Amino acid sequence: MRVNIRLFAAHREKVGKSQFELDLADGSNMEQLARAIVALHPTITQNPLRLAIAVNQEFVDSDTILKDGDEVALIPPVSGGCIHSQKLIRKIATTQVTLTSQ
Amino acid sequence: MIDITHEPLDPELITSRVLQNTNGAVITFLGTTRSVSGERKVLHLEYEAYRPMADNQLKKIAKEINERWAIQDIALSHRLGRIEIGEVSLVIALASPHRKSAFEACHYAVDRIKEIVPIWKKEFFEGGEVWIGSQEDLVARGTPEATHSG
């Protein structure tokens, strides 16, 4: 299946584009998504910093399974950082993916 | 009343939109651009948004405030693009019959916007630039999260 990845802020700068299509196995989850993105664009890797993911413009949790045609946005921390970001990650039930090269 | 725009914000105009005769308290919050950020001397900021998710999340916040404090006169305006020192990037205006709700709701609105609205801020300072909230930013400010791994 194919999903459309949206990138913003530092991710957009590191990869050099604001969106791209990604082919994934049917039924892929958030972890598989993260691995596929890193494989395709290794420049996006960073020190483990949990980030949020929005699918079709809604925040999702790590159980989410992707479907063909989904719009997937990587959402780097939006607040002024610090403890707030980490509370945010837990509060809005985001994925626990990290973008690192294995 | 939700607005995301590249145009300069007019706090008086935005506030006027929430003024109703039934309200005894009107609160306007302005998020402004500081010239100093930690040890850094800031030159200007740039804001970027994921739209229309950002618009919808602002609407969600207005709805949350309505449900929790029974306030319906709310205006949330965020500016995008380049913003100079001293300029306004965010205006929150809301009105309520009584001040306690108005203060609480405004505080909630600011915090909630920073939690769930996909709008990012890049700081251009003397000697460099950084996305606020990024790994580089946290490391530079020496926060505990900067050393968190895995």
PDB file of C-alpha atoms in Angstrom:
ATOM      1  CA  MET A   1       0.000   0.000   0.000  1.00  0.00           C
ATOM      2  CA  ARG A   2       1.050   3.600  -0.369  1.00  0.00           C
ATOM      3  CA  VAL A   3       0.847   6.411   2.160  1.00  0.00           C
ATOM      4  CA  ASN A   4       1.702  10.091   1.873  1.00  0.00           C
ATOM      5  CA  ILE A   5       4.245  11.346   4.398  1.00  0.00           C
ATOM      6  CA  ARG A   6       4.188  15.005   5.462  1.00  0.00           C
ATOM      7  CA  LEU A   7       7.284  16.551   7.018  1.00  0.00           C
ATOM      8  CA  PHE A   8       7.656  19.783   8.953  1.00  0.00           C
ATOM      9  CA  ALA A   9      10.249  21.967  10.636  1.00  0.00           C
ATOM     10  CA  ALA A  10      13.546  20.195  11.323  1.00  0.00           C
ATOM     11  CA  HIS A  11      12.433  16.987   9.579  1.00  0.00           C
ATOM     12  CA  ARG A  12      11.589  18.899   6.430  1.00  0.00           C
ATOM     13  CA  GLU A  13      14.978  20.577   6.475  1.00  0.00           C
ATOM     14  CA  LYS A  14      16.893  17.347   7.082  1.00  0.00           C
ATOM     15  CA  VAL A  15      15.169  15.428   4.306  1.00  0.00           C
ATOM     16  CA  GLY A  16      14.955  18.341   1.891  1.00  0.00           C
ATOM     17  CA  LYS A  17      11.296  17.871   1.066  1.00  0.00           C
ATOM     18  CA  SER A  18       7.961  18.542   2.726  1.00  0.00           C
ATOM     19  CA  GLN A  19       6.234  15.380   1.540  1.00  0.00           C
ATOM     20  CA  PHE A  20       6.813  12.084  -0.218  1.00  0.00           C
ATOM     21  CA  GLU A  21       5.037   8.836  -1.013  1.00  0.00           C
ATOM     22  CA  LEU A  22       5.981   5.741   0.932  1.00  0.00           C
ATOM     23  CA  ASP A  23       5.244   2.141   0.000  1.00  0.00           C
ATOM     24  CA  LEU A  24       4.539  -0.114   2.966  1.00  0.00           C
ATOM     25  CA  ALA A  25       3.327  -3.643   3.531  1.00  0.00           C
ATOM     26  CA  ASP A  26      -0.445  -3.844   4.090  1.00  0.00           C
ATOM     27  CA  GLY A  27      -1.327  -3.515   7.746  1.00  0.00           C
ATOM     28  CA  SER A  28       1.883  -1.745   8.724  1.00  0.00           C
ATOM     29  CA  ASN A  29       2.017  -0.207  12.175  1.00  0.00           C
ATOM     30  CA  MET A  30       3.811   2.852  13.510  1.00  0.00           C
ATOM     31  CA  GLU A  31       7.081   1.051  14.193  1.00  0.00           C
ATOM     32  CA  GLN A  32       7.215  -0.325  10.664  1.00  0.00           C
ATOM     33  CA  LEU A  33       6.447   3.141   9.374  1.00  0.00           C
ATOM     34  CA  ALA A  34       9.340   4.664  11.335  1.00  0.00           C
ATOM     35  CA  ARG A  35      11.774   2.009  10.086  1.00  0.00           C
ATOM     36  CA  ALA A  36      10.690   2.496   6.495  1.00  0.00           C
ATOM     37  CA  ILE A  37      11.114   6.263   6.744  1.00  0.00           C
ATOM     38  CA  VAL A  38      14.586   5.975   8.234  1.00  0.00           C
ATOM     39  CA  ALA A  39      15.584   3.435   5.566  1.00  0.00           C
ATOM     40  CA  LEU A  40      14.456   5.781   2.820  1.00  0.00           C
ATOM     41  CA  HIS A  41      15.770   9.002   4.324  1.00  0.00           C
ATOM     42  CA  PRO A  42      18.604   8.284   6.756  1.00  0.00           C
ATOM     43  CA  THR A  43      19.277  11.995   7.172  1.00  0.00           C
ATOM     44  CA  ILE A  44      16.144  12.220   9.277  1.00  0.00           C
ATOM     45  CA  THR A  45      17.687  10.181  12.085  1.00  0.00           C
ATOM     46  CA  GLN A  46      18.165  11.951  15.359  1.00  0.00           C
ATOM     47  CA  ASN A  47      18.902  11.221  18.970  1.00  0.00           C
ATOM     48  CA  PRO A  48      15.947   9.337  20.352  1.00  0.00           C
ATOM     49  CA  LEU A  49      13.301  11.946  20.904  1.00  0.00           C
ATOM     50  CA  ARG A  50       9.790  10.682  20.907  1.00  0.00           C
ATOM     51  CA  LEU A  51       7.573  12.343  18.417  1.00  0.00           C
ATOM     52  CA  ALA A  52       3.912  12.423  17.674  1.00  0.00           C
ATOM     53  CA  ILE A  53       2.322  11.116  14.513  1.00  0.00           C
ATOM     54  CA  ALA A  54      -0.913  12.285  12.946  1.00  0.00           C
ATOM     55  CA  VAL A  55      -2.802  10.090  10.512  1.00  0.00           C
ATOM     56  CA  ASN A  56      -5.324  11.936   8.358  1.00  0.00           C
ATOM     57  CA  GLN A  57      -4.796  14.954  10.616  1.00  0.00           C
ATOM     58  CA  GLU A  58      -5.620  13.269  13.911  1.00  0.00           C
ATOM     59  CA  PHE A  59      -3.088  12.248  16.550  1.00  0.00           C
ATOM     60  CA  VAL A  60      -2.844   8.458  16.817  1.00  0.00           C
ATOM     61  CA  ASP A  61      -1.396   5.944  19.251  1.00  0.00           C
ATOM     62  CA  SER A  62       1.122   3.176  18.697  1.00  0.00           C
ATOM     63  CA  ASP A  63      -1.567   0.550  17.997  1.00  0.00           C
ATOM     64  CA  THR A  64      -2.665   2.305  14.855  1.00  0.00           C
ATOM     65  CA  ILE A  65      -2.513   0.371  11.610  1.00  0.00           C
ATOM     66  CA  LEU A  66      -2.094   2.287   8.364  1.00  0.00           C
ATOM     67  CA  LYS A  67      -4.282   1.996   5.283  1.00  0.00           C
ATOM     68  CA  ASP A  68      -3.645   2.709   1.636  1.00  0.00           C
ATOM     69  CA  GLY A  69      -3.938   6.417   0.908  1.00  0.00           C
ATOM     70  CA  ASP A  70      -3.424   7.600   4.491  1.00  0.00           C
ATOM     71  CA  GLU A  71      -1.807  10.979   5.059  1.00  0.00           C
ATOM     72  CA  VAL A  72       0.829  10.541   7.759  1.00  0.00           C
ATOM     73  CA  ALA A  73       2.464  13.564   9.348  1.00  0.00           C
ATOM     74  CA  LEU A  74       5.525  13.425  11.571  1.00  0.00           C
ATOM     75  CA  ILE A  75       4.906  15.991  14.288  1.00  0.00           C
ATOM     76  CA  PRO A  76       8.062  17.165  16.062  1.00  0.00           C
ATOM     77  CA  PRO A  77       7.490  18.701  19.521  1.00  0.00           C
ATOM     78  CA  VAL A  78       5.392  21.838  19.150  1.00  0.00           C
ATOM     79  CA  SER A  79       5.866  23.405  22.522  1.00  0.00           C
ATOM     80  CA  GLY A  80       8.846  25.212  23.941  1.00  0.00           C
ATOM     81  CA  GLY A  81      10.444  21.922  24.796  1.00  0.00           C
ATOM     82  CA  CYS A  82      11.388  20.856  28.298  1.00  0.00           C
ATOM     83  CA  ILE A  83       9.137  18.718  30.433  1.00  0.00           C
ATOM     84  CA  HIS A  84       6.142  19.936  28.527  1.00  0.00           C
ATOM     85  CA  SER A  85       7.075  17.938  25.441  1.00  0.00           C
ATOM     86  CA  GLN A  86       7.341  14.715  27.343  1.00  0.00           C
ATOM     87  CA  LYS A  87       4.063  15.287  29.152  1.00  0.00           C
ATOM     88  CA  LEU A  88       2.527  16.042  25.798  1.00  0.00           C
ATOM     89  CA  ILE A  89       3.731  12.766  24.375  1.00  0.00           C
ATOM     90  CA  ARG A  90       2.078  10.798  27.158  1.00  0.00           C
ATOM     91  CA  LYS A  91      -1.020  12.940  27.301  1.00  0.00           C
ATOM     92  CA  ILE A  92      -2.136  12.796  23.725  1.00  0.00           C
ATOM     93  CA  ALA A  93      -1.527   9.072  23.385  1.00  0.00           C
ATOM     94  CA  THR A  94       0.955   9.384  20.578  1.00  0.00           C
ATOM     95  CA  THR A  95       3.126   6.724  19.135  1.00  0.00           C
ATOM     96  CA  GLN A  96       6.355   5.835  20.821  1.00  0.00           C
ATOM     97  CA  VAL A  97       8.384   5.710  17.652  1.00  0.00           C
ATOM     98  CA  THR A  98      11.815   7.122  17.509  1.00  0.00           C
ATOM     99  CA  LEU A  99      13.717   7.873  14.357  1.00  0.00           C
ATOM    100  CA  THR A 100      17.054   6.140  14.781  1.00  0.00           C
ATOM    101  CA  SER A 101      19.156   4.001  12.527  1.00  0.00           C
ATOM    102  CA  GLN A 102      19.309   0.509  13.987  1.00  0.00           C
TER     103      GLN A 102
ATOM    104  CA  MET B   1     -13.461  32.540  15.905  1.00  0.00           C
ATOM    105  CA  ILE B   2     -10.346  30.815  14.706  1.00  0.00           C
ATOM    106  CA  ASP B   3      -7.772  32.428  12.479  1.00  0.00           C
ATOM    107  CA  ILE B   4      -4.357  31.396  11.193  1.00  0.00           C
ATOM    108  CA  THR B   5      -2.773  34.031   8.999  1.00  0.00           C
ATOM    109  CA  HIS B   6       0.444  35.475   7.652  1.00  0.00           C
ATOM    110  CA  GLU B   7      -0.885  38.997   8.225  1.00  0.00           C
ATOM    111  CA  PRO B   8      -0.043  41.040  11.361  1.00  0.00           C
ATOM    112  CA  LEU B   9      -2.512  40.430  14.177  1.00  0.00           C
ATOM    113  CA  ASP B  10      -4.734  43.206  15.533  1.00  0.00           C
ATOM    114  CA  PRO B  11      -5.423  42.444  19.215  1.00  0.00           C
ATOM    115  CA  GLU B  12      -8.027  45.196  19.564  1.00  0.00           C
ATOM    116  CA  LEU B  13      -9.984  44.002  16.580  1.00  0.00           C
ATOM    117  CA  ILE B  14      -9.807  40.387  17.749  1.00  0.00           C
ATOM    118  CA  THR B  15     -10.903  41.376  21.257  1.00  0.00           C
ATOM    119  CA  SER B  16     -13.822  43.361  19.905  1.00  0.00           C
ATOM    120  CA  ARG B  17     -15.182  40.163  18.392  1.00  0.00           C
ATOM    121  CA  VAL B  18     -15.723  38.570  21.799  1.00  0.00           C
ATOM    122  CA  LEU B  19     -17.311  41.577  23.455  1.00  0.00           C
ATOM    123  CA  GLN B  20     -20.925  40.886  24.268  1.00  0.00           C
ATOM    124  CA  ASN B  21     -23.184  42.688  26.720  1.00  0.00           C
ATOM    125  CA  THR B  22     -23.610  39.569  28.830  1.00  0.00           C
ATOM    126  CA  ASN B  23     -19.906  39.352  29.647  1.00  0.00           C
ATOM    127  CA  GLY B  24     -18.374  41.080  32.666  1.00  0.00           C
ATOM    128  CA  ALA B  25     -14.832  39.886  32.073  1.00  0.00           C
ATOM    129  CA  VAL B  26     -12.809  39.986  28.876  1.00  0.00           C
ATOM    130  CA  ILE B  27      -9.282  38.641  28.774  1.00  0.00           C
ATOM    131  CA  THR B  28      -6.810  39.152  25.957  1.00  0.00           C
ATOM    132  CA  PHE B  29      -3.529  37.274  25.915  1.00  0.00           C
ATOM    133  CA  LEU B  30      -0.742  38.249  23.546  1.00  0.00           C
ATOM    134  CA  GLY B  31       2.130  35.913  22.730  1.00  0.00           C
ATOM    135  CA  THR B  32       4.977  38.207  21.767  1.00  0.00           C
ATOM    136  CA  THR B  33       8.470  37.762  20.417  1.00  0.00           C
ATOM    137  CA  ARG B  34      11.210  38.245  22.974  1.00  0.00           C
ATOM    138  CA  SER B  35      14.676  39.498  22.147  1.00  0.00           C
ATOM    139  CA  VAL B  36      16.306  37.058  24.556  1.00  0.00           C
ATOM    140  CA  SER B  37      15.882  33.299  24.753  1.00  0.00           C
ATOM    141  CA  GLY B  38      17.973  31.704  27.477  1.00  0.00           C
ATOM    142  CA  GLU B  39      21.511  32.723  26.605  1.00  0.00           C
ATOM    143  CA  ARG B  40      20.635  33.549  23.033  1.00  0.00           C
ATOM    144  CA  LYS B  41      20.016  36.955  21.513  1.00  0.00           C
ATOM    145  CA  VAL B  42      17.061  36.497  19.198  1.00  0.00           C
ATOM    146  CA  LEU B  43      16.959  38.256  15.824  1.00  0.00           C
ATOM    147  CA  HIS B  44      13.547  37.100  14.599  1.00  0.00           C
ATOM    148  CA  LEU B  45      11.226  34.083  14.557  1.00  0.00           C
ATOM    149  CA  GLU B  46       9.534  32.071  11.842  1.00  0.00           C
ATOM    150  CA  TYR B  47       6.396  30.027  12.346  1.00  0.00           C
ATOM    151  CA  GLU B  48       5.272  27.072  10.256  1.00  0.00           C
ATOM    152  CA  ALA B  49       1.991  25.178  10.470  1.00  0.00           C
ATOM    153  CA  TYR B  50       0.402  21.921   9.323  1.00  0.00           C
ATOM    154  CA  ARG B  51      -2.911  23.036   7.907  1.00  0.00           C
ATOM    155  CA  PRO B  52      -5.756  22.435   8.126  1.00  0.00           C
ATOM    156  CA  MET B  53      -4.925  20.251  11.131  1.00  0.00           C
ATOM    157  CA  ALA B  54      -3.744  23.331  13.044  1.00  0.00           C
ATOM    158  CA  ASP B  55      -7.025  25.121  12.285  1.00  0.00           C
ATOM    159  CA  ASN B  56      -9.036  22.105  13.409  1.00  0.00           C
ATOM    160  CA  GLN B  57      -7.044  21.721  16.606  1.00  0.00           C
ATOM    161  CA  LEU B  58      -7.718  25.378  17.467  1.00  0.00           C
ATOM    162  CA  LYS B  59     -11.418  24.748  16.909  1.00  0.00           C
ATOM    163  CA  LYS B  60     -11.129  21.717  19.182  1.00  0.00           C
ATOM    164  CA  ILE B  61      -9.607  23.866  21.916  1.00  0.00           C
ATOM    165  CA  ALA B  62     -12.392  26.429  21.597  1.00  0.00           C
ATOM    166  CA  LYS B  63     -14.888  23.578  21.945  1.00  0.00           C
ATOM    167  CA  GLU B  64     -13.078  22.212  25.027  1.00  0.00           C
ATOM    168  CA  ILE B  65     -13.203  25.652  26.634  1.00  0.00           C
ATOM    169  CA  ASN B  66     -16.879  25.994  25.822  1.00  0.00           C
ATOM    170  CA  GLU B  67     -17.647  22.604  27.363  1.00  0.00           C
ATOM    171  CA  ARG B  68     -15.561  23.138  30.482  1.00  0.00           C
ATOM    172  CA  TRP B  69     -16.318  26.779  31.351  1.00  0.00           C
ATOM    173  CA  ALA B  70     -19.470  27.463  29.323  1.00  0.00           C
ATOM    174  CA  ILE B  71     -17.590  30.181  27.436  1.00  0.00           C
ATOM    175  CA  GLN B  72     -18.559  30.632  23.816  1.00  0.00           C
ATOM    176  CA  ASP B  73     -17.048  34.030  23.072  1.00  0.00           C
ATOM    177  CA  ILE B  74     -13.537  32.919  22.174  1.00  0.00           C
ATOM    178  CA  ALA B  75     -11.108  34.129  19.527  1.00  0.00           C
ATOM    179  CA  LEU B  76      -7.851  32.305  18.832  1.00  0.00           C
ATOM    180  CA  SER B  77      -5.514  33.837  16.243  1.00  0.00           C
ATOM    181  CA  HIS B  78      -2.050  32.615  15.326  1.00  0.00           C
ATOM    182  CA  ARG B  79       0.321  34.292  12.911  1.00  0.00           C
ATOM    183  CA  LEU B  80       2.685  32.402  10.605  1.00  0.00           C
ATOM    184  CA  GLY B  81       5.826  33.299   8.697  1.00  0.00           C
ATOM    185  CA  ARG B  82       8.486  35.735   9.775  1.00  0.00           C
ATOM    186  CA  ILE B  83       7.821  37.656  12.981  1.00  0.00           C
ATOM    187  CA  GLU B  84      10.079  40.425  14.278  1.00  0.00           C
ATOM    188  CA  ILE B  85      11.054  41.151  17.889  1.00  0.00           C
ATOM    189  CA  GLY B  86       8.208  42.796  19.731  1.00  0.00           C
ATOM    190  CA  GLU B  87       5.547  41.606  17.307  1.00  0.00           C
ATOM    191  CA  VAL B  88       2.598  39.436  18.260  1.00  0.00           C
ATOM    192  CA  SER B  89       2.428  35.811  17.162  1.00  0.00           C
ATOM    193  CA  LEU B  90      -0.640  34.731  19.116  1.00  0.00           C
ATOM    194  CA  VAL B  91      -3.803  36.434  20.313  1.00  0.00           C
ATOM    195  CA  ILE B  92      -6.293  34.759  22.616  1.00  0.00           C
ATOM    196  CA  ALA B  93      -9.375  36.757  23.499  1.00  0.00           C
ATOM    197  CA  LEU B  94     -12.256  35.405  25.501  1.00  0.00           C
ATOM    198  CA  ALA B  95     -15.143  36.678  27.526  1.00  0.00           C
ATOM    199  CA  SER B  96     -17.232  35.373  30.361  1.00  0.00           C
ATOM    200  CA  PRO B  97     -19.822  36.714  32.805  1.00  0.00           C
ATOM    201  CA  HIS B  98     -17.236  36.313  35.570  1.00  0.00           C
ATOM    202  CA  ARG B  99     -13.484  36.731  35.771  1.00  0.00           C
ATOM    203  CA  LYS B 100     -12.575  33.431  37.450  1.00  0.00           C
ATOM    204  CA  SER B 101     -13.669  31.377  34.435  1.00  0.00           C
ATOM    205  CA  ALA B 102     -12.092  33.834  32.048  1.00  0.00           C
ATOM    206  CA  PHE B 103      -8.660  33.652  33.719  1.00  0.00           C
ATOM    207  CA  GLU B 104      -8.744  29.870  33.979  1.00  0.00           C
ATOM    208  CA  ALA B 105      -9.904  29.371  30.417  1.00  0.00           C
ATOM    209  CA  CYS B 106      -7.254  31.704  29.032  1.00  0.00           C
ATOM    210  CA  HIS B 107      -4.498  29.915  30.931  1.00  0.00           C
ATOM    211  CA  TYR B 108      -5.812  26.610  29.640  1.00  0.00           C
ATOM    212  CA  ALA B 109      -5.954  27.916  26.079  1.00  0.00           C
ATOM    213  CA  VAL B 110      -2.299  28.978  26.013  1.00  0.00           C
ATOM    214  CA  ASP B 111      -1.065  25.697  27.478  1.00  0.00           C
ATOM    215  CA  ARG B 112      -3.316  23.608  25.262  1.00  0.00           C
ATOM    216  CA  ILE B 113      -2.233  25.393  22.089  1.00  0.00           C
ATOM    217  CA  LYS B 114       1.362  24.490  22.901  1.00  0.00           C
ATOM    218  CA  GLU B 115       0.304  20.882  23.414  1.00  0.00           C
ATOM    219  CA  ILE B 116      -1.848  19.939  20.464  1.00  0.00           C
ATOM    220  CA  VAL B 117      -1.613  22.505  17.687  1.00  0.00           C
ATOM    221  CA  PRO B 118       0.916  21.599  14.962  1.00  0.00           C
ATOM    222  CA  ILE B 119       2.593  24.972  14.662  1.00  0.00           C
ATOM    223  CA  TRP B 120       6.387  25.180  15.005  1.00  0.00           C
ATOM    224  CA  LYS B 121       8.658  28.068  15.830  1.00  0.00           C
ATOM    225  CA  LYS B 122      12.151  28.573  14.470  1.00  0.00           C
ATOM    226  CA  GLU B 123      14.380  30.956  16.330  1.00  0.00           C
ATOM    227  CA  PHE B 124      17.027  32.935  14.425  1.00  0.00           C
ATOM    228  CA  PHE B 125      19.562  34.166  16.936  1.00  0.00           C
ATOM    229  CA  GLU B 126      23.026  35.677  16.895  1.00  0.00           C
ATOM    230  CA  GLY B 127      25.239  32.811  15.803  1.00  0.00           C
ATOM    231  CA  GLY B 128      22.640  30.411  14.486  1.00  0.00           C
ATOM    232  CA  GLU B 129      19.104  29.127  14.223  1.00  0.00           C
ATOM    233  CA  VAL B 130      17.147  26.366  15.904  1.00  0.00           C
ATOM    234  CA  TRP B 131      13.671  24.851  15.914  1.00  0.00           C
ATOM    235  CA  ILE B 132      12.224  25.323  19.383  1.00  0.00           C
ATOM    236  CA  GLY B 133      11.515  21.981  21.033  1.00  0.00           C
ATOM    237  CA  SER B 134      13.972  20.079  18.822  1.00  0.00           C
ATOM    238  CA  GLN B 135      16.819  17.915  20.105  1.00  0.00           C
ATOM    239  CA  GLU B 136      19.307  20.688  19.319  1.00  0.00           C
ATOM    240  CA  ASP B 137      17.234  23.165  21.279  1.00  0.00           C
ATOM    241  CA  LEU B 138      16.935  20.920  24.320  1.00  0.00           C
ATOM    242  CA  VAL B 139      20.664  20.139  24.301  1.00  0.00           C
ATOM    243  CA  ALA B 140      21.519  23.825  24.048  1.00  0.00           C
ATOM    244  CA  ARG B 141      19.312  24.600  27.014  1.00  0.00           C
ATOM    245  CA  GLY B 142      20.589  21.638  29.035  1.00  0.00           C
ATOM    246  CA  THR B 143      17.207  20.150  29.859  1.00  0.00           C
ATOM    247  CA  PRO B 144      16.862  16.617  31.299  1.00  0.00           C
ATOM    248  CA  GLU B 145      15.078  15.460  28.146  1.00  0.00           C
ATOM    249  CA  ALA B 146      18.185  16.230  26.110  1.00  0.00           C
ATOM    250  CA  THR B 147      19.986  13.308  27.685  1.00  0.00           C
ATOM    251  CA  HIS B 148      17.039  10.935  27.581  1.00  0.00           C
ATOM    252  CA  SER B 149      17.810   8.003  25.332  1.00  0.00           C
ATOM    253  CA  GLY B 150      15.497   5.388  23.816  1.00  0.00           C
TER     254      GLY B 150
END
